[in-house]
Short mmCIF file of C-alpha atoms and ligand atoms in Angstrom, two decimals:
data_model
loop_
_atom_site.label_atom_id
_atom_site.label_comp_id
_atom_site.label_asym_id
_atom_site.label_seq_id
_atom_site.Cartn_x
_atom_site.Cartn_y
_atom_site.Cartn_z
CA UNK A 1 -28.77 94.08 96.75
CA UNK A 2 -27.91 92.02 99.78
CA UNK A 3 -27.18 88.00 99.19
CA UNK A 4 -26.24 85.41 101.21
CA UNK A 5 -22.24 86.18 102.14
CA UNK A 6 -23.24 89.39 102.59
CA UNK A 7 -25.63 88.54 105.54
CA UNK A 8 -23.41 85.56 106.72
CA UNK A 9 -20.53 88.46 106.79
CA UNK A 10 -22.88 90.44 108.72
CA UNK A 11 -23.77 87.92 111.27
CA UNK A 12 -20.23 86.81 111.63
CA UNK A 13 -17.59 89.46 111.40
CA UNK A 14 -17.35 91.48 114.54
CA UNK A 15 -17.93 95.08 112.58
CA UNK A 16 -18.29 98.07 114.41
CA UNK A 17 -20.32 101.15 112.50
CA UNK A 18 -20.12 104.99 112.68
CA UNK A 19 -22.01 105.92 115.47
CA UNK A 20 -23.46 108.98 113.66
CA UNK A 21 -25.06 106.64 110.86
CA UNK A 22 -28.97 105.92 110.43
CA UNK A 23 -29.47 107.86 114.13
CA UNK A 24 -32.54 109.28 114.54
CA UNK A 25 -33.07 113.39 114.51
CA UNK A 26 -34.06 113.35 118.02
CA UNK A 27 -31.25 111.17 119.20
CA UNK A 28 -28.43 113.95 117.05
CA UNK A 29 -30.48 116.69 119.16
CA UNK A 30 -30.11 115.12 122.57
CA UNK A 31 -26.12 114.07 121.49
CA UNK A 32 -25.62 118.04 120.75
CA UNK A 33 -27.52 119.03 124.06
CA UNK A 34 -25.82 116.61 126.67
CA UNK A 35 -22.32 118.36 124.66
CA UNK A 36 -23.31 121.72 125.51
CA UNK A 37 -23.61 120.90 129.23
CA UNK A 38 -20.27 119.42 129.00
CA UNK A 39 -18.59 122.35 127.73
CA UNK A 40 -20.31 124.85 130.05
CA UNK A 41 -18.98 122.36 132.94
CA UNK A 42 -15.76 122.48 131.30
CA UNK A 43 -15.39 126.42 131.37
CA UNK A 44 -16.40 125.94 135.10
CA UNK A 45 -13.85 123.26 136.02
CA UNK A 46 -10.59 123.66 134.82
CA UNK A 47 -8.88 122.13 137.46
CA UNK A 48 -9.33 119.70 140.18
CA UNK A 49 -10.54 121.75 142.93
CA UNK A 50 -12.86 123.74 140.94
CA UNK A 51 -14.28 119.95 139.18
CA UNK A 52 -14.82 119.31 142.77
CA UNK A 53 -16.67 122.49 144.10
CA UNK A 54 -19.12 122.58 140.64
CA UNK A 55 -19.49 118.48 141.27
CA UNK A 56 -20.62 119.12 144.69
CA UNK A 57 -22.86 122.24 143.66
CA UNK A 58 -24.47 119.67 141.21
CA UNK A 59 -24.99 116.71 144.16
CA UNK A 60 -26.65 118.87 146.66
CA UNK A 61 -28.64 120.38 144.15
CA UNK A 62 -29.90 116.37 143.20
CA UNK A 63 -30.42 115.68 147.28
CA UNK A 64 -27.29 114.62 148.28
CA UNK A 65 -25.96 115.08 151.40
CA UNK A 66 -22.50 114.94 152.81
CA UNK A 67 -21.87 111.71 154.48
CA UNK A 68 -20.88 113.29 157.28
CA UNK A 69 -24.27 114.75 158.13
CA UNK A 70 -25.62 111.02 158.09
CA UNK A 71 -25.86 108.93 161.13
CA UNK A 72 -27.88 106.72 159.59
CA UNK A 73 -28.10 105.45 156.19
CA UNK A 74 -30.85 103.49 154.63
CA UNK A 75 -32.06 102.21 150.44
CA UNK A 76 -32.28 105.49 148.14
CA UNK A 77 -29.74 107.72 150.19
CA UNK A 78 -27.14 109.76 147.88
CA UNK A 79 -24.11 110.83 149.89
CA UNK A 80 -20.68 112.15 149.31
CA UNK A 81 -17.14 112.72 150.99
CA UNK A 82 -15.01 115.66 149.97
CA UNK A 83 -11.01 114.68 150.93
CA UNK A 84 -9.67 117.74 150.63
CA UNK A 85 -11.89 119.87 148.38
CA UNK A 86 -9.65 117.90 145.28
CA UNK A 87 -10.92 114.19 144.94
CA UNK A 88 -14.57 113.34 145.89
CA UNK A 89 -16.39 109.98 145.87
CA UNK A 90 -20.66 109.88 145.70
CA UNK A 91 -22.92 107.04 146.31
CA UNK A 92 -26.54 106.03 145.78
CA UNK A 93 -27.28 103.43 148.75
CA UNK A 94 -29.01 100.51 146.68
CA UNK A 95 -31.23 98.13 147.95
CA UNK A 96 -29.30 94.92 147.53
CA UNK A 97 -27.24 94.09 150.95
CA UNK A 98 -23.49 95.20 149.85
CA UNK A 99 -21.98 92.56 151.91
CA UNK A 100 -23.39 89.80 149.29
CA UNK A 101 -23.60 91.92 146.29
CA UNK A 102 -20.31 94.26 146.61
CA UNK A 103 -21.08 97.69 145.22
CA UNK A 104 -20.68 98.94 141.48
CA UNK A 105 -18.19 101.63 140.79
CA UNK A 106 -17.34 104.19 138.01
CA UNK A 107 -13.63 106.16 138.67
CA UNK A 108 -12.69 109.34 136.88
CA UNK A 109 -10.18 111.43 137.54
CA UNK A 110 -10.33 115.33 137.67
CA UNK A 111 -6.59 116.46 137.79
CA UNK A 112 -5.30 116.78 133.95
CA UNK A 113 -1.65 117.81 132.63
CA UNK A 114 -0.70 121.29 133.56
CA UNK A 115 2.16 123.84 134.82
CA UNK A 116 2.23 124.14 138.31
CA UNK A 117 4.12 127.63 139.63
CA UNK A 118 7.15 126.65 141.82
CA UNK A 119 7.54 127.50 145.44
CA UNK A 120 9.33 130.41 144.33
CA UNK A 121 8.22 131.44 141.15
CA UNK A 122 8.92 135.27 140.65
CA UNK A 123 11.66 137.11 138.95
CA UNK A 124 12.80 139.84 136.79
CA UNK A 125 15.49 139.12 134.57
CA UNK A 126 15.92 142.29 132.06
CA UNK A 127 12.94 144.51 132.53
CA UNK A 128 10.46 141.43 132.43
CA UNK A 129 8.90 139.22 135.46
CA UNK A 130 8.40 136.01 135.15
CA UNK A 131 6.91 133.08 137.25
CA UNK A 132 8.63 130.03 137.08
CA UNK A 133 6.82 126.23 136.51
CA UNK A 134 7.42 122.60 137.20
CA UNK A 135 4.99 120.65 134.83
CA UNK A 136 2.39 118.30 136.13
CA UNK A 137 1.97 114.90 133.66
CA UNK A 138 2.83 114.00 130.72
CA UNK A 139 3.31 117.14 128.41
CA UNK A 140 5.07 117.48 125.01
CA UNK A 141 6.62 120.79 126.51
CA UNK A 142 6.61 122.56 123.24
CA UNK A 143 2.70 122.40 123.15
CA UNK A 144 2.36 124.80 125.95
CA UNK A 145 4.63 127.87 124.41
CA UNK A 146 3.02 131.05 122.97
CA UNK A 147 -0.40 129.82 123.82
CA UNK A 148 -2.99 132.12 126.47
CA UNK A 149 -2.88 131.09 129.99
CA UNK A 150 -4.73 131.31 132.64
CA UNK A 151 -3.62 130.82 136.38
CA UNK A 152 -6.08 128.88 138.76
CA UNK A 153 -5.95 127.50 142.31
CA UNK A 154 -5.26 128.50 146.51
CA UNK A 155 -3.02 130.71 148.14
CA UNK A 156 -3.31 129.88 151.89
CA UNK A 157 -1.45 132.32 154.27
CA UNK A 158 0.47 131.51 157.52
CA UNK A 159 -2.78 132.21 159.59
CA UNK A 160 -4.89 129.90 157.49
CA UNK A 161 -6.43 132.28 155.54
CA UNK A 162 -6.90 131.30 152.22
CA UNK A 163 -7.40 132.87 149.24
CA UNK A 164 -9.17 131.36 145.35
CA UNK A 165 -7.50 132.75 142.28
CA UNK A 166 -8.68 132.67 138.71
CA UNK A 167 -7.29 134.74 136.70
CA UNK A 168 -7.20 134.58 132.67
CA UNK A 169 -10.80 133.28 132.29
CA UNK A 170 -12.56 136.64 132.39
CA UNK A 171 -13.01 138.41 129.42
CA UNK A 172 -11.53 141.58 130.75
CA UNK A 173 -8.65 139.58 132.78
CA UNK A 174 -5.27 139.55 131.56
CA UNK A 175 -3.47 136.22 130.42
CA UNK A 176 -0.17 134.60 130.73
CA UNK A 177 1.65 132.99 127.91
CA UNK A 178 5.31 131.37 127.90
CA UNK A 179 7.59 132.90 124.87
CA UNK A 180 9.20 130.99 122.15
CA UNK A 181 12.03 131.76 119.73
CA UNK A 182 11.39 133.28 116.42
CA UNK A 183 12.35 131.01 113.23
CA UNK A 184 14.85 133.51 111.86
CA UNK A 185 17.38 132.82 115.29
CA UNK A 186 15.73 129.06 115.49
CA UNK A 187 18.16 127.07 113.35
CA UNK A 188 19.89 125.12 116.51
CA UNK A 189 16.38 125.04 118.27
CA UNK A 190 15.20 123.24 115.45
CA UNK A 191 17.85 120.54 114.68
CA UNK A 192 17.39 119.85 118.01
CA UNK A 193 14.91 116.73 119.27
CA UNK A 194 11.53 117.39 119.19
CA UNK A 195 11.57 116.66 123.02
CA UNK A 196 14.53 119.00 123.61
CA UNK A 197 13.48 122.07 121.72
CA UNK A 198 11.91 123.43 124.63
CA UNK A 199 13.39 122.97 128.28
CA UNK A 200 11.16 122.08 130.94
CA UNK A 201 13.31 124.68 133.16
CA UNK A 202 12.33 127.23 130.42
CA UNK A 203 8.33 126.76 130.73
CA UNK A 204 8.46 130.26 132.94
CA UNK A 205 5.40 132.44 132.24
CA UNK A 206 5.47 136.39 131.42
CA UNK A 207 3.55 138.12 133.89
CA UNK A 208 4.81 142.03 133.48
CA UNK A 209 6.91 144.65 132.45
CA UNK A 210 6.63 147.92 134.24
CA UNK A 211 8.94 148.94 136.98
CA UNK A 212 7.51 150.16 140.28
CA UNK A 213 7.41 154.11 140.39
CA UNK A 214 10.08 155.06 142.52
CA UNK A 215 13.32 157.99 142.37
CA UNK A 216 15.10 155.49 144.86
CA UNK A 217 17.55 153.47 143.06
CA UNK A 218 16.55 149.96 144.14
CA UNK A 219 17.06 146.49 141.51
CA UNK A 220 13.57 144.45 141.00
CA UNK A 221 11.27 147.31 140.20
CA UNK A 222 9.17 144.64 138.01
CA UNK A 223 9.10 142.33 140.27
CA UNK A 224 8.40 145.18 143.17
CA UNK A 225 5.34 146.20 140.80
CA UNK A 226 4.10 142.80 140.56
CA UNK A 227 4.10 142.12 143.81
CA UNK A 228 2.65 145.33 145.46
CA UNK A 229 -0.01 144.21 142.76
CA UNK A 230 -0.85 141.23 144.30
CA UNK A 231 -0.49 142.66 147.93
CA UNK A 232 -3.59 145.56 146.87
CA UNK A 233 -5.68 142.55 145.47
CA UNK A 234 -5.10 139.98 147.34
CA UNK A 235 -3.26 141.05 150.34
CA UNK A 236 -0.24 138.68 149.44
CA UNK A 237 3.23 139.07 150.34
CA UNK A 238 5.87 136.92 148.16
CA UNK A 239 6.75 134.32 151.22
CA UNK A 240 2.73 133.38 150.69
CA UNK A 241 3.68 131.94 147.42
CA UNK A 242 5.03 129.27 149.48
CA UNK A 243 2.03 127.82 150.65
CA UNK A 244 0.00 127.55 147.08
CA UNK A 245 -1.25 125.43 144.74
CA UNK A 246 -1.47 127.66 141.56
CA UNK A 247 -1.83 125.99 138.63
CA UNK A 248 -1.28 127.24 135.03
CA UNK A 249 -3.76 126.11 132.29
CA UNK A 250 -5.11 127.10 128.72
CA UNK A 251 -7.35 129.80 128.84
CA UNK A 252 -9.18 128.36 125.59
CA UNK A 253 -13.14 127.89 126.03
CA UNK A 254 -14.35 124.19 125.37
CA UNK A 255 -15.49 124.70 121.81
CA UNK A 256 -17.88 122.42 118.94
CA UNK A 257 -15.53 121.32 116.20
CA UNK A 258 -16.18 120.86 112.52
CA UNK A 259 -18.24 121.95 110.22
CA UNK A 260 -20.78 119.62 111.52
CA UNK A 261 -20.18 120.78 114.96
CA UNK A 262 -19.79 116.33 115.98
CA UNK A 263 -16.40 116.81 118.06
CA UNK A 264 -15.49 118.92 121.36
CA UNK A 265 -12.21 121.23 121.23
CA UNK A 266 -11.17 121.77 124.91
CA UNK A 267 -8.66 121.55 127.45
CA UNK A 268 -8.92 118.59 130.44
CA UNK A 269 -10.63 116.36 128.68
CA UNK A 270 -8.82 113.49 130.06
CA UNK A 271 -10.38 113.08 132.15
CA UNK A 272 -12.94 115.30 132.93
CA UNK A 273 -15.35 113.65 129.80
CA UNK A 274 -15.61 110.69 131.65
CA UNK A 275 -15.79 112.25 135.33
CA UNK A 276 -18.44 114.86 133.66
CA UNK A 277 -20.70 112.03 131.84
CA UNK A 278 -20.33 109.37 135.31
CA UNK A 279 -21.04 112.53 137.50
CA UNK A 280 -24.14 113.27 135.08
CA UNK A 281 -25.57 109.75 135.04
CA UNK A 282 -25.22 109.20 138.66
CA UNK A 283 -27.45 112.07 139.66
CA UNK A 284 -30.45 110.49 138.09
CA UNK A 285 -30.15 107.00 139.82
CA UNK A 286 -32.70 106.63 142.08
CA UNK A 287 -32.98 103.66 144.32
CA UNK A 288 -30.20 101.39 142.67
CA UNK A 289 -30.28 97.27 143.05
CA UNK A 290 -26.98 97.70 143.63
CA UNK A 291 -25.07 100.75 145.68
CA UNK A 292 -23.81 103.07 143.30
CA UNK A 293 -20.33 104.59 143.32
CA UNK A 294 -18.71 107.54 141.91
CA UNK A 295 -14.92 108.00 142.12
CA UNK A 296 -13.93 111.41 141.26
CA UNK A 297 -10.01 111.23 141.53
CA UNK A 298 -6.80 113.51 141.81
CA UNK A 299 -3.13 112.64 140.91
CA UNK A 300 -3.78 110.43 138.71
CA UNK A 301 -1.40 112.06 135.93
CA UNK A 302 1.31 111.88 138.31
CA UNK A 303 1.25 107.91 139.43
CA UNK A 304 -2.16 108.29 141.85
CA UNK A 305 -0.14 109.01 145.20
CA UNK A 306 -0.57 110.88 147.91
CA UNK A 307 -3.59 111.90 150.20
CA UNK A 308 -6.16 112.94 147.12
CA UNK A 309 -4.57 110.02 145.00
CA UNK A 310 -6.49 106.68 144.17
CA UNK A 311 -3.79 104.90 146.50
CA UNK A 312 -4.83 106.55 148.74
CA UNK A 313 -6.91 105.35 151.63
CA UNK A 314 -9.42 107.70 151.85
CA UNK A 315 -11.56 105.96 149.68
CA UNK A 316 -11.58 102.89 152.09
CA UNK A 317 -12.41 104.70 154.75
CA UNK A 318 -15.28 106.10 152.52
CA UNK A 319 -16.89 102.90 151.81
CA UNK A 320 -16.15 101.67 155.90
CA UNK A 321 -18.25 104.78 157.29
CA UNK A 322 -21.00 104.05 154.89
CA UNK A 323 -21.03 100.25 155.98
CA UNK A 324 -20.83 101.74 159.82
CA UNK A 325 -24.02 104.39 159.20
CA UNK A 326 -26.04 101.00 157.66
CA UNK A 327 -25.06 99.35 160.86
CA UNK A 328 -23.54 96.22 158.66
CA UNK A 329 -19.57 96.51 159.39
CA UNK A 330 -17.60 94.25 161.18
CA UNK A 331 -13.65 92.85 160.54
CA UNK A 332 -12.69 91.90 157.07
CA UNK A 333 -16.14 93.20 155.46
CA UNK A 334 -15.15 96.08 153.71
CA UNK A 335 -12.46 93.19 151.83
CA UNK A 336 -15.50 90.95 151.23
CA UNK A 337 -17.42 94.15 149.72
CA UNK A 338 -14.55 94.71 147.29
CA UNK A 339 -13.96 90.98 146.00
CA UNK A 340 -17.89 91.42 145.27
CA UNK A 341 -17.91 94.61 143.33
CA UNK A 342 -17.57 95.69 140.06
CA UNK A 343 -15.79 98.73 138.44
CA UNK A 344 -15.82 100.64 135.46
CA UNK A 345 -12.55 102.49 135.46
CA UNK A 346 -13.70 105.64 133.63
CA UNK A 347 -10.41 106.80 132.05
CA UNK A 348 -9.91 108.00 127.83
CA UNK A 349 -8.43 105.84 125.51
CA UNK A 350 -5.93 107.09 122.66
CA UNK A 351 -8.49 107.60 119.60
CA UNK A 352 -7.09 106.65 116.22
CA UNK A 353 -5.65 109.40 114.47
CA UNK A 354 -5.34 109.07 110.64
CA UNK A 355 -2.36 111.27 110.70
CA UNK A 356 -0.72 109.48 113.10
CA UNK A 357 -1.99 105.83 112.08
CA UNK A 358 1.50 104.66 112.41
CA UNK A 359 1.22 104.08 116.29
CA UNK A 360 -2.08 102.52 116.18
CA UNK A 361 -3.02 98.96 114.90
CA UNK A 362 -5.96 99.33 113.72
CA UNK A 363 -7.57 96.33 114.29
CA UNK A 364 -7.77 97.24 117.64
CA UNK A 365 -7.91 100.86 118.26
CA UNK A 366 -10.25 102.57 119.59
CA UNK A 367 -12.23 105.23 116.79
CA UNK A 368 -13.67 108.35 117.60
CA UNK A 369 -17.05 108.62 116.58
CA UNK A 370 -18.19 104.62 117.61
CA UNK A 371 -18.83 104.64 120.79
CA UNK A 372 -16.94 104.00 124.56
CA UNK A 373 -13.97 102.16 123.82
CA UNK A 374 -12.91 99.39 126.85
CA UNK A 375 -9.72 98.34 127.26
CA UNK A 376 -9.31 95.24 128.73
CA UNK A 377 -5.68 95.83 129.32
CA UNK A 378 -3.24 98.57 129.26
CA UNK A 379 0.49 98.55 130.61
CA UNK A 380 3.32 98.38 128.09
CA UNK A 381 5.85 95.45 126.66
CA UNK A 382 4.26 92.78 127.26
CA UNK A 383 1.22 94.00 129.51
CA UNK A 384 3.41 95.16 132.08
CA UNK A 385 1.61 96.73 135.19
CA UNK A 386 -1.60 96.05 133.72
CA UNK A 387 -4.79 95.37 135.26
CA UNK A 388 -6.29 92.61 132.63
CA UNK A 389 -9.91 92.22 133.02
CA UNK A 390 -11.20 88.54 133.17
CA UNK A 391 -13.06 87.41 130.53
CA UNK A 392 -15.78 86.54 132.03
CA UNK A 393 -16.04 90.58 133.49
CA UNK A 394 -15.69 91.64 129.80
CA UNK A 395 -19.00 89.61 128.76
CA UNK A 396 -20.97 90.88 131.49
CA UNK A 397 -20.10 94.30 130.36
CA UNK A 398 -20.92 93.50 126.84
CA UNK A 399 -24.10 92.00 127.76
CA UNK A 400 -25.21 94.79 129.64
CA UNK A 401 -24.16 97.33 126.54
CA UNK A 402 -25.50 95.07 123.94
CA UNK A 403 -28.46 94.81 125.51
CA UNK A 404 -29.32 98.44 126.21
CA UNK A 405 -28.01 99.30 122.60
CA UNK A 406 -24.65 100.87 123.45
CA UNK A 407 -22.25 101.38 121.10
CA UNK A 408 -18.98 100.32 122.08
CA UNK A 409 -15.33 98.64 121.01
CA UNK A 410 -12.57 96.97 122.59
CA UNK A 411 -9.28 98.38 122.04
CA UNK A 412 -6.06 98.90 123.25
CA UNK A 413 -3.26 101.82 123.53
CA UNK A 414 -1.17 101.81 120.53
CA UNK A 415 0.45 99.27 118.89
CA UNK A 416 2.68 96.66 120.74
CA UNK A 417 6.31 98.07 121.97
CA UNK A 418 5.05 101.39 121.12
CA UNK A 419 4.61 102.79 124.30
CA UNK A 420 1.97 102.19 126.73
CA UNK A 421 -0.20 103.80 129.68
CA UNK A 422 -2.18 102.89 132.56
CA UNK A 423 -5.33 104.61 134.39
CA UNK A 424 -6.74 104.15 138.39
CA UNK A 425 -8.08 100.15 137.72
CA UNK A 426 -5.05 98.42 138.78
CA UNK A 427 -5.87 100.49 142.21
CA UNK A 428 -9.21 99.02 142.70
CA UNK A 429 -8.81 95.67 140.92
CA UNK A 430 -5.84 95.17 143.56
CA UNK A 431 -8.53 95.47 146.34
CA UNK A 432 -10.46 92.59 144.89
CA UNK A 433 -13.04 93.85 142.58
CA UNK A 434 -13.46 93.29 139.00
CA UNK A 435 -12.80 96.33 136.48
CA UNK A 436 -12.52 97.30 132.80
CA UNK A 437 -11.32 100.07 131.71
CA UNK A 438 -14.25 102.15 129.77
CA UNK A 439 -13.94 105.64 128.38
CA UNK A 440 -13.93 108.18 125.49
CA UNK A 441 -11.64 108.04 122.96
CA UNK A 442 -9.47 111.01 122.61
CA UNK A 443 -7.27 112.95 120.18
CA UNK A 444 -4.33 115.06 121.07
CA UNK A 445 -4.41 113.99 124.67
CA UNK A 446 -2.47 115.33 127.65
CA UNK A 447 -2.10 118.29 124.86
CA UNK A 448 -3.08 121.87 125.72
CA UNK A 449 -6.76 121.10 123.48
CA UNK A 450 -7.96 117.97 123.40
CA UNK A 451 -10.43 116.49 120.48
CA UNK A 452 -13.35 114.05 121.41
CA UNK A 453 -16.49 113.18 119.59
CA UNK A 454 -19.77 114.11 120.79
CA UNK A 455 -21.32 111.18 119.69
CA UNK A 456 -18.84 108.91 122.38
CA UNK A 457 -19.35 111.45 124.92
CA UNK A 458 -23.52 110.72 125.24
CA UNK A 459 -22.60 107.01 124.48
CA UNK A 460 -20.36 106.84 127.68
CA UNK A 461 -23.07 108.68 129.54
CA UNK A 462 -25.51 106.67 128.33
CA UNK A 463 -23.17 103.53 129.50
CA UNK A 464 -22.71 104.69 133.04
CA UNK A 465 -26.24 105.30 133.53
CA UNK A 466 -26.93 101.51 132.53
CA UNK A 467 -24.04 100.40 134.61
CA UNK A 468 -25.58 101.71 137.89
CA UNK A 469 -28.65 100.75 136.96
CA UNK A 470 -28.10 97.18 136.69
MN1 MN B 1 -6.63 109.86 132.13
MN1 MN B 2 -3.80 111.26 131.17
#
């Protein structure tokens, strides 16, 4: 029986349900669909580049063009701009005039933790080769032993050539894995730190054991093997290791969790759920108020720098040539476009984990399972290096997710002097715009399988979608 307080404590407190409660059969049945897409993508897109090529596959397929092939643009136009086949940015061209109105903006990013090889990775040391790493983000380094591996990225040769590897993913492909000690010889490993048990100078993959077949007495026969491997499949010499960007990943398959099948399993999920569900909502805006972006980053793990990084300013230059092909641009706009615009800054949150409750106040922690979490701010001890959104940005947002029915919560990164974090808004908000953080809420992130909730993952679609539409 309901009374009075109960409906004043209804209308008052600030009480945010399970997503999963009182929905409707066909609403469950388009959650589990939208999932299934997502972890097909996932299989597909492991890394940045690949993110990139499938993202582009998906574009052209929905009419757009690359910007590029332009040189004119006019209302309803969807566009892209590939910088360097590893961070890409789309657009819808709206109707509204983007010098007045800015542009609205939702930025993923499609790099996620990882072993890189090393310039010179290969060596035999006792009968085995081995192919040494330098990790890429934040890892807990003990995560990524005596797990399968795959290896995925380039090889360019001196002439240019270049050559796509994937190896690990097919089911009649070997893997890689990276060894660890056995208990009964792991009493000093185990006193140690949990942060020192494994070194990062030790995260060197196993990649063979047979020596090349040879009566000449010569040292490196493993190695030899390996490479005149390489050099029949992939004409390869070892000096071409040089010039590569292999990177070493989990070979698990994105799988449903639980009984219930209501969570994702998968590797990359920060933060290819939200670059997956923005890249999904954009391609069925059609003729946008506003110009709709979509910021598909790399680097991001590793501070955002460089030529693919959100620092970067390719992205500028992006949003200048499609101001030049609407025959609008002159000095100063593209800052004037900026101060105008708004961002959603489409990044995961830490989900609250009951078995780690200790880090998380829960008051203000973001659940799995009710719907994108914002944070307004991130940073650490005291806010630092955060981009705080302004109140008045945080009620629009809310108003347009209220509105449309959106689940959502506001939450922040752990408790306070716990630690801390940051995404790609402080990059944009620097330039003038206003942006919230907005994204899925995560469990086990940056480790080698990632848990989210399928119910958040359709929520943040669903969120996106409204965003651009607005
Ligand atoms: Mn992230
Ligand atoms: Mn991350």
């Amino acid at each position: 029986m309901e009374g009075i307080a109960d409906n004043l404590k209804k209308k008052l407190f600030n009480e945010k349900q399970i997503g999963w409660e009182n929905l409707k059969d066909d609403c469950i049945n388009d959650i589990m669909e939208f999932s299934k897409g997502y972890m097909s993508f996932l299989n597909k897109a492991k890394t940045e580049r690949e993110f990139v090529a499938e993202a582009i596959k998906l574009a052209r397929e929905n009419g757009f063009k690359d910007l590029m092939e332009y040189a004119s643009l006019n209302p309803g136009d969807k566009v892209y701009f590939v910088n360097r086949e590893k961070s890409l940015y789309l657009a819808v061209i709206g109707k509204e005039n983007i010098a007045d109105k800015g542009v609205h903006i939702i930025g993923s990013h499609v790099d996620s933790p990882r072993l890189d090889l090393k310039p010179n990775p290969l060596y035999e040391d006792t009968g085995f080769a081995f192919m040494k790493t330098h990790y890429y983000g934040g890892i807990k380094k003990y995560q990524w032993t005596t797990i399968p591996l795959s290896i995925h990225g380039v090889l360019v040769k001196a002439n240019g050539e270049k050559i796509t590897i994937n190896i690990g993913e097919n089911e009649n492909d070997p893997i890689f894995t990276i060894t660890d000690l056995l208990p009964h010889l792991a009493d000093e490993q185990m006193k140690k730190k949990l942060s020192e048990g494994v070194n990062g100078e030790d995260l060197n993959i196993l990649v063979g054991s047979i020596p090349f077949e040879t009566e000449e007495k010569i040292s490196e026969k493993v190695k030899l093997n390996i490479l005149n491997i390489l050099n029949q499949k992939y004409g390869i010499v070892e000096a071409d290791l040089m010039s590569s960007e292999l990177e070493i990943v989990p070979q698990f398959k994105a799988r449903s969790l639980g009984f219930d099948c209501s969570m994702v399993a998968a590797y990359g999920q920060d933060d290819k759920v939200c670059a997956y569900t923005s890249l999904k909502a954009l391609m069925e805006i059609d003729n946008p108020n506003n110009t709709a972006i979509c910021i598909l980053s790399d680097k991001e793990e590793i501070g955002s720098m460089g030529n693919t990084g959100m620092e970067s300013h390719a992205f500028d230059f992006f949003v200048s040539e499609i101001l030049n092909k609407l025959g609008i641009n002159k000095p100063n706009l593209l800052d004037r476009v900026f101060c105008f615009s708004k961002m959603l800054s489409s990044d995961v949150d830490a989900g609250y984990d009951p078995l780690y409750a200790y880090v998380s106040d829960k008051y203000n922690a973001g659940f799995l399972g009710k719907g994108i979490s914002l944070n307004k701010y991130t940073g650490a001890r005291g806010k630092s290096g955060a981009s705080d959104a302004n109140a008045e940005y945080v009620a629009w947002v809310r108003n347009m997710l209220e509105e449309n029915n959106i689940k959502y919560q506001v939450a922040e990164l752990g408790k306070v002097d716990i630690g801390g974090g940051g995404t790609i808004a402080y990059i944009i908000a620097n330039k003038g715009a206003d942006v919230i953080d907005c994204g899925v809420p995560v469990l086990s992130m940056h480790a080698p399988y990632e848990v989210t909730s399928k119910y958040d993952i359709y929520s943040a679609y669903r969120a996106y979608k409204t965003f651009w539409l607005k």
